[in-house]
Short mmCIF file of C-alpha atoms in Angstrom, two decimals:
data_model
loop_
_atom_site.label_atom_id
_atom_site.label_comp_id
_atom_site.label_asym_id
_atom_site.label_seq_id
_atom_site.Cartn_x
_atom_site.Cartn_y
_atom_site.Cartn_z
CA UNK A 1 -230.45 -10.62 -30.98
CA UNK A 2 -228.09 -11.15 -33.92
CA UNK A 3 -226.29 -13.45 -32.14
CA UNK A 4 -224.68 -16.79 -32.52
CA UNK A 5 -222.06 -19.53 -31.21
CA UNK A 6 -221.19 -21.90 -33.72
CA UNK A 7 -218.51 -25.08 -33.07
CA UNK A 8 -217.24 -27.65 -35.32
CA UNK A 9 -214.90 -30.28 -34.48
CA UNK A 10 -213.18 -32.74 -36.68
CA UNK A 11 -210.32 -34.70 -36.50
CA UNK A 12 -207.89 -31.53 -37.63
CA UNK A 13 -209.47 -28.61 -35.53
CA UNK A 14 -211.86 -28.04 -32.24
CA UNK A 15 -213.31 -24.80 -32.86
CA UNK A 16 -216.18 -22.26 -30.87
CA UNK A 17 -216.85 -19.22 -31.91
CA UNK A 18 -219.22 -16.56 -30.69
CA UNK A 19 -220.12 -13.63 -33.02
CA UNK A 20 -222.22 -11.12 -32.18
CA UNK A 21 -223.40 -8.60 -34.77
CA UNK A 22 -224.41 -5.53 -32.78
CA UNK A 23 -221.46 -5.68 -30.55
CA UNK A 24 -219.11 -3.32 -30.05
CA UNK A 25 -215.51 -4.54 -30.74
CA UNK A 26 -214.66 -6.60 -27.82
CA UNK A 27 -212.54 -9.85 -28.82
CA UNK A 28 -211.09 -12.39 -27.28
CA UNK A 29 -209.27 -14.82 -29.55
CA UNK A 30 -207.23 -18.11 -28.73
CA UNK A 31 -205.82 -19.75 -31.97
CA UNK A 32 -202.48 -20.73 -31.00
CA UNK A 33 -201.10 -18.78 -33.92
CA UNK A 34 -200.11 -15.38 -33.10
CA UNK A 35 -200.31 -13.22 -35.97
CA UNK A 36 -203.66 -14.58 -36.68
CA UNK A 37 -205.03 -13.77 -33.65
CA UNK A 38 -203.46 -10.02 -34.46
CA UNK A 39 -205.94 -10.21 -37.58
CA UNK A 40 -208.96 -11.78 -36.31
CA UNK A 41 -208.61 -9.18 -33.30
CA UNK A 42 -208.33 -6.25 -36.02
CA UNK A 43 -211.15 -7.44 -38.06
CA UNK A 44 -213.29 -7.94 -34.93
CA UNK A 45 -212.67 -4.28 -33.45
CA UNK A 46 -213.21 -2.89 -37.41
CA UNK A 47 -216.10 -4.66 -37.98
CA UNK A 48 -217.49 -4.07 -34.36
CA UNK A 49 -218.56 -7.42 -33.89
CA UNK A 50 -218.35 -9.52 -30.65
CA UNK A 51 -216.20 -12.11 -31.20
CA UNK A 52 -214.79 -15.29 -28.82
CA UNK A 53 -212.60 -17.70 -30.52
CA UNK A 54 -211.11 -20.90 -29.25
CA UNK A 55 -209.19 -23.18 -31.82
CA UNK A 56 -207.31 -26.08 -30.87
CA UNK A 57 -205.56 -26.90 -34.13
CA UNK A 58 -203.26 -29.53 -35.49
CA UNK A 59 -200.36 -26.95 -35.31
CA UNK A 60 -197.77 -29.70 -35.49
CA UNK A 61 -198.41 -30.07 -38.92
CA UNK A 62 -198.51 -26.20 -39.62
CA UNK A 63 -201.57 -23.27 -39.02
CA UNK A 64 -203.71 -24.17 -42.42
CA UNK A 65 -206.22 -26.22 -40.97
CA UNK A 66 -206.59 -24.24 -37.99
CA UNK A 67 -206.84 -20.72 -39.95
CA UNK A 68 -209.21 -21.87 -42.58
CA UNK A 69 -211.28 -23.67 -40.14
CA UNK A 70 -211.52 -20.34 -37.88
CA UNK A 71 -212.67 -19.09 -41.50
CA UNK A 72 -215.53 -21.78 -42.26
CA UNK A 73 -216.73 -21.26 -38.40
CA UNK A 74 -216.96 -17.41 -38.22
CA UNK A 75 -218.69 -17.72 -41.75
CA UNK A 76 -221.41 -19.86 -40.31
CA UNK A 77 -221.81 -17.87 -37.50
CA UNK A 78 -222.42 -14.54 -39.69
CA UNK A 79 -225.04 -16.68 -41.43
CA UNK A 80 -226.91 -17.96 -38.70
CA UNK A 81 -226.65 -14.38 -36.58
CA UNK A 82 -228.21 -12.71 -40.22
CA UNK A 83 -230.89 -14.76 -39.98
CA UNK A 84 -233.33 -14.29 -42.76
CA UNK A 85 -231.40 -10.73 -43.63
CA UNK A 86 -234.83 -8.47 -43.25
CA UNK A 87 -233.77 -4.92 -43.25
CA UNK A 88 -230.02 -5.65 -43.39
CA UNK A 89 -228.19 -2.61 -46.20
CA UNK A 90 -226.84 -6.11 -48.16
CA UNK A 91 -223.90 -4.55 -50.14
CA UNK A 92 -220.94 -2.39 -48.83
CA UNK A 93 -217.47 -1.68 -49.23
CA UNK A 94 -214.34 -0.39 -47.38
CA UNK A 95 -210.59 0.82 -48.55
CA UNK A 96 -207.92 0.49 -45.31
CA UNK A 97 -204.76 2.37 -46.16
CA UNK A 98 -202.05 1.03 -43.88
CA UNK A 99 -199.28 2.88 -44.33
CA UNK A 100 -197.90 2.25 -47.85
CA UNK A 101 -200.77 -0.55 -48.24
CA UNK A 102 -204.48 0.04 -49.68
CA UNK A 103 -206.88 -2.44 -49.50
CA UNK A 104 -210.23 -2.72 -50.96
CA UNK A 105 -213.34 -4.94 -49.80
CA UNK A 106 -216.28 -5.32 -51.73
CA UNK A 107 -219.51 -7.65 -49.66
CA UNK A 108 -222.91 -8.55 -50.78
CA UNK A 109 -224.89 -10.91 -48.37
CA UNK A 110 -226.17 -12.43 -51.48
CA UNK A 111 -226.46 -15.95 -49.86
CA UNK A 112 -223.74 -17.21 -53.06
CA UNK A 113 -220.70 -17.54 -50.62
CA UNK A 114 -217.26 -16.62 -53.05
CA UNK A 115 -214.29 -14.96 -52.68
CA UNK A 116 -212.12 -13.27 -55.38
CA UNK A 117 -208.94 -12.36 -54.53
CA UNK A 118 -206.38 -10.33 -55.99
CA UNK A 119 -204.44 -9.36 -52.65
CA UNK A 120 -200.44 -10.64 -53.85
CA UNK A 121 -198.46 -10.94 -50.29
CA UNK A 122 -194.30 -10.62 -51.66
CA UNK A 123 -192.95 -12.68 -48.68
CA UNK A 124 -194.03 -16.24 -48.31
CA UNK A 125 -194.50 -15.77 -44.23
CA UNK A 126 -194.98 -12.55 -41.46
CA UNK A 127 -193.07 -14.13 -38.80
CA UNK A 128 -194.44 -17.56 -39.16
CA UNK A 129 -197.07 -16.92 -40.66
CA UNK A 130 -197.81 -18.61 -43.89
CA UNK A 131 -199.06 -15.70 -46.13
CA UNK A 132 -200.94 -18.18 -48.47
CA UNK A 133 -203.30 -18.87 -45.40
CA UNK A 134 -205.10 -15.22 -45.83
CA UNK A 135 -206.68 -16.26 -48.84
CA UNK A 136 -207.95 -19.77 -47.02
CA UNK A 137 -209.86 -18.05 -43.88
CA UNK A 138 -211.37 -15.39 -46.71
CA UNK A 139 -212.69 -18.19 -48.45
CA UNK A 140 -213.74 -20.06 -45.95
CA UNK A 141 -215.51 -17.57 -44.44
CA UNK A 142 -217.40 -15.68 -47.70
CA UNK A 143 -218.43 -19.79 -48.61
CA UNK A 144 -219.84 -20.31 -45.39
CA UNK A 145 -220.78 -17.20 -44.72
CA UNK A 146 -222.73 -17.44 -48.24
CA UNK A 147 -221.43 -13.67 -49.08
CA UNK A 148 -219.58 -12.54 -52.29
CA UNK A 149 -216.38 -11.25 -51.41
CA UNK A 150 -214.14 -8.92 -53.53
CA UNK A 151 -210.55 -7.87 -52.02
CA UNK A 152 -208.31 -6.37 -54.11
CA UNK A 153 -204.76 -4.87 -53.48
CA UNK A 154 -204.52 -1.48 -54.74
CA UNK A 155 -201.14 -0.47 -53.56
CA UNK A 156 -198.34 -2.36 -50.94
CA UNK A 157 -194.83 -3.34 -50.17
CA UNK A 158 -194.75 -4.70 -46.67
CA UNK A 159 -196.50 -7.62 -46.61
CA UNK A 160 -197.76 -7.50 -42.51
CA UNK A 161 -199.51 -3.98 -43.92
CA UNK A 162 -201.27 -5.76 -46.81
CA UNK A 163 -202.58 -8.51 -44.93
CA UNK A 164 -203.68 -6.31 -41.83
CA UNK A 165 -205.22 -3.65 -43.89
CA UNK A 166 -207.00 -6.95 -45.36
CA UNK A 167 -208.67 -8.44 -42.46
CA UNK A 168 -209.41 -4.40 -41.28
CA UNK A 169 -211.27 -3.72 -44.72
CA UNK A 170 -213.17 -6.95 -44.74
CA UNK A 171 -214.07 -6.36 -40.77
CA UNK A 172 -215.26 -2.62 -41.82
CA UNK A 173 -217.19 -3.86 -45.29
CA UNK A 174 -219.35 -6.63 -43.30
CA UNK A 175 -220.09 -4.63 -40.23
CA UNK A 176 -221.10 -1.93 -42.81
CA UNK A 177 -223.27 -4.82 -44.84
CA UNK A 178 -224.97 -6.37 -41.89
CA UNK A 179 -225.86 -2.90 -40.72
CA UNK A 180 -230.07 -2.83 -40.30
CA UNK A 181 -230.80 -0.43 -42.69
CA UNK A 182 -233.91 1.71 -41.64
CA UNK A 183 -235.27 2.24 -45.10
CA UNK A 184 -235.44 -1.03 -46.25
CA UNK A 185 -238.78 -3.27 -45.33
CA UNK A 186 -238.43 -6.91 -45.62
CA UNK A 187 -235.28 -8.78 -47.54
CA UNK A 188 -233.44 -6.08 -49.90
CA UNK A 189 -233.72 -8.45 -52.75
CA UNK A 190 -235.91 -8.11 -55.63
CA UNK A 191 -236.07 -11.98 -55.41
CA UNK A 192 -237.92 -11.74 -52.08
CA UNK A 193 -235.01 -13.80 -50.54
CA UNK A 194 -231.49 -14.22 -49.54
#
């Protein structure tokens, strides 16, 4: 089973998550902040993964450490539920038009976890929600996740549409990488590994 539960706790965040690969879109997420559970649910159902969160952040100072924690944790559990990657398709990529907004994601599961982002949000917050902090869970999740991550902005205005179509393209792009692949035998890596 591509399976995993992964939980970290430290003295900002107490996090569990449960992601499984082959699921089928059912989520059930508990951050405490609400667009970001919005996200994490749209990236979930995209991506068809399985996925339980349950964050207990240090909201009183503001979401950061409890949305690029969520990040760092759902990485590591896409790593460990990969396993050693045998017949997985490796690369993909997905554009989400949201209305006016068109976002790109480009994934390898090349085991070098980096995101590069060139998504501009033009408000500062959706609701409460600090728009800065959509960059932190992408990068927390490609480096733990140890994936390459491309997301680009191709077109937007409203900044809820950029950063949903976001989390939906990203969602679509993994599911799409971590796909077994039926032609491949063995890691798809000239390498031998990833």
């Amino acid at each position: 089973m591509r399976r995993a539960t992964v939980t970290r706790t430290t003295g900002e965040t107490d996090i569990a998550v449960t992601l499984d690969l082959d699921g089928t879109g059912v989520v059930d997420v508990r951050t405490g902040v609400g667009f970001f559970d919005h996200m994490l649910d749209a990236f979930g159902r995209h991506g068809l993964f399985d996925l339980t969160v349950r964050c207990v952040g240090d909201l009183d100072v503001d979401a950061h450490h409890t949305v690029e924690d969520t990040g760092i944790v759902i990485g590591a559990c896409l790593r460990e539920a990969l396993g050693g990657k045998a017949g997985v398709a490796r690369f993909s990529q997905c554009v989400v038009p949201m209305d006016e907004a068109l976002v790109l994601a480009c994934v390898d599961l090349s085991g070098r976890g980096e995101l590069f982002w060139d998504v501009p949000v033009p408000v500062p917050s959706i609701g409460t929600f600090d728009s800065q902090l959509a960059h932190e869970f992408f990068a927390g999740l490609a480096r733990d996740a140890g994936a390459t991550l491309h997301m680009r902005e191709l077109a937007g205005e409203n900044g809820h549409h950029i950063v949903e179509a976001a989390f939906k393209a990203a969602g679509r792009a993994l599911r799409f990488a971590c796909e077994p692949d039926p032609r491949v035998t063995g890691v798809p890596s000239t390498k031998g590994t990833l």
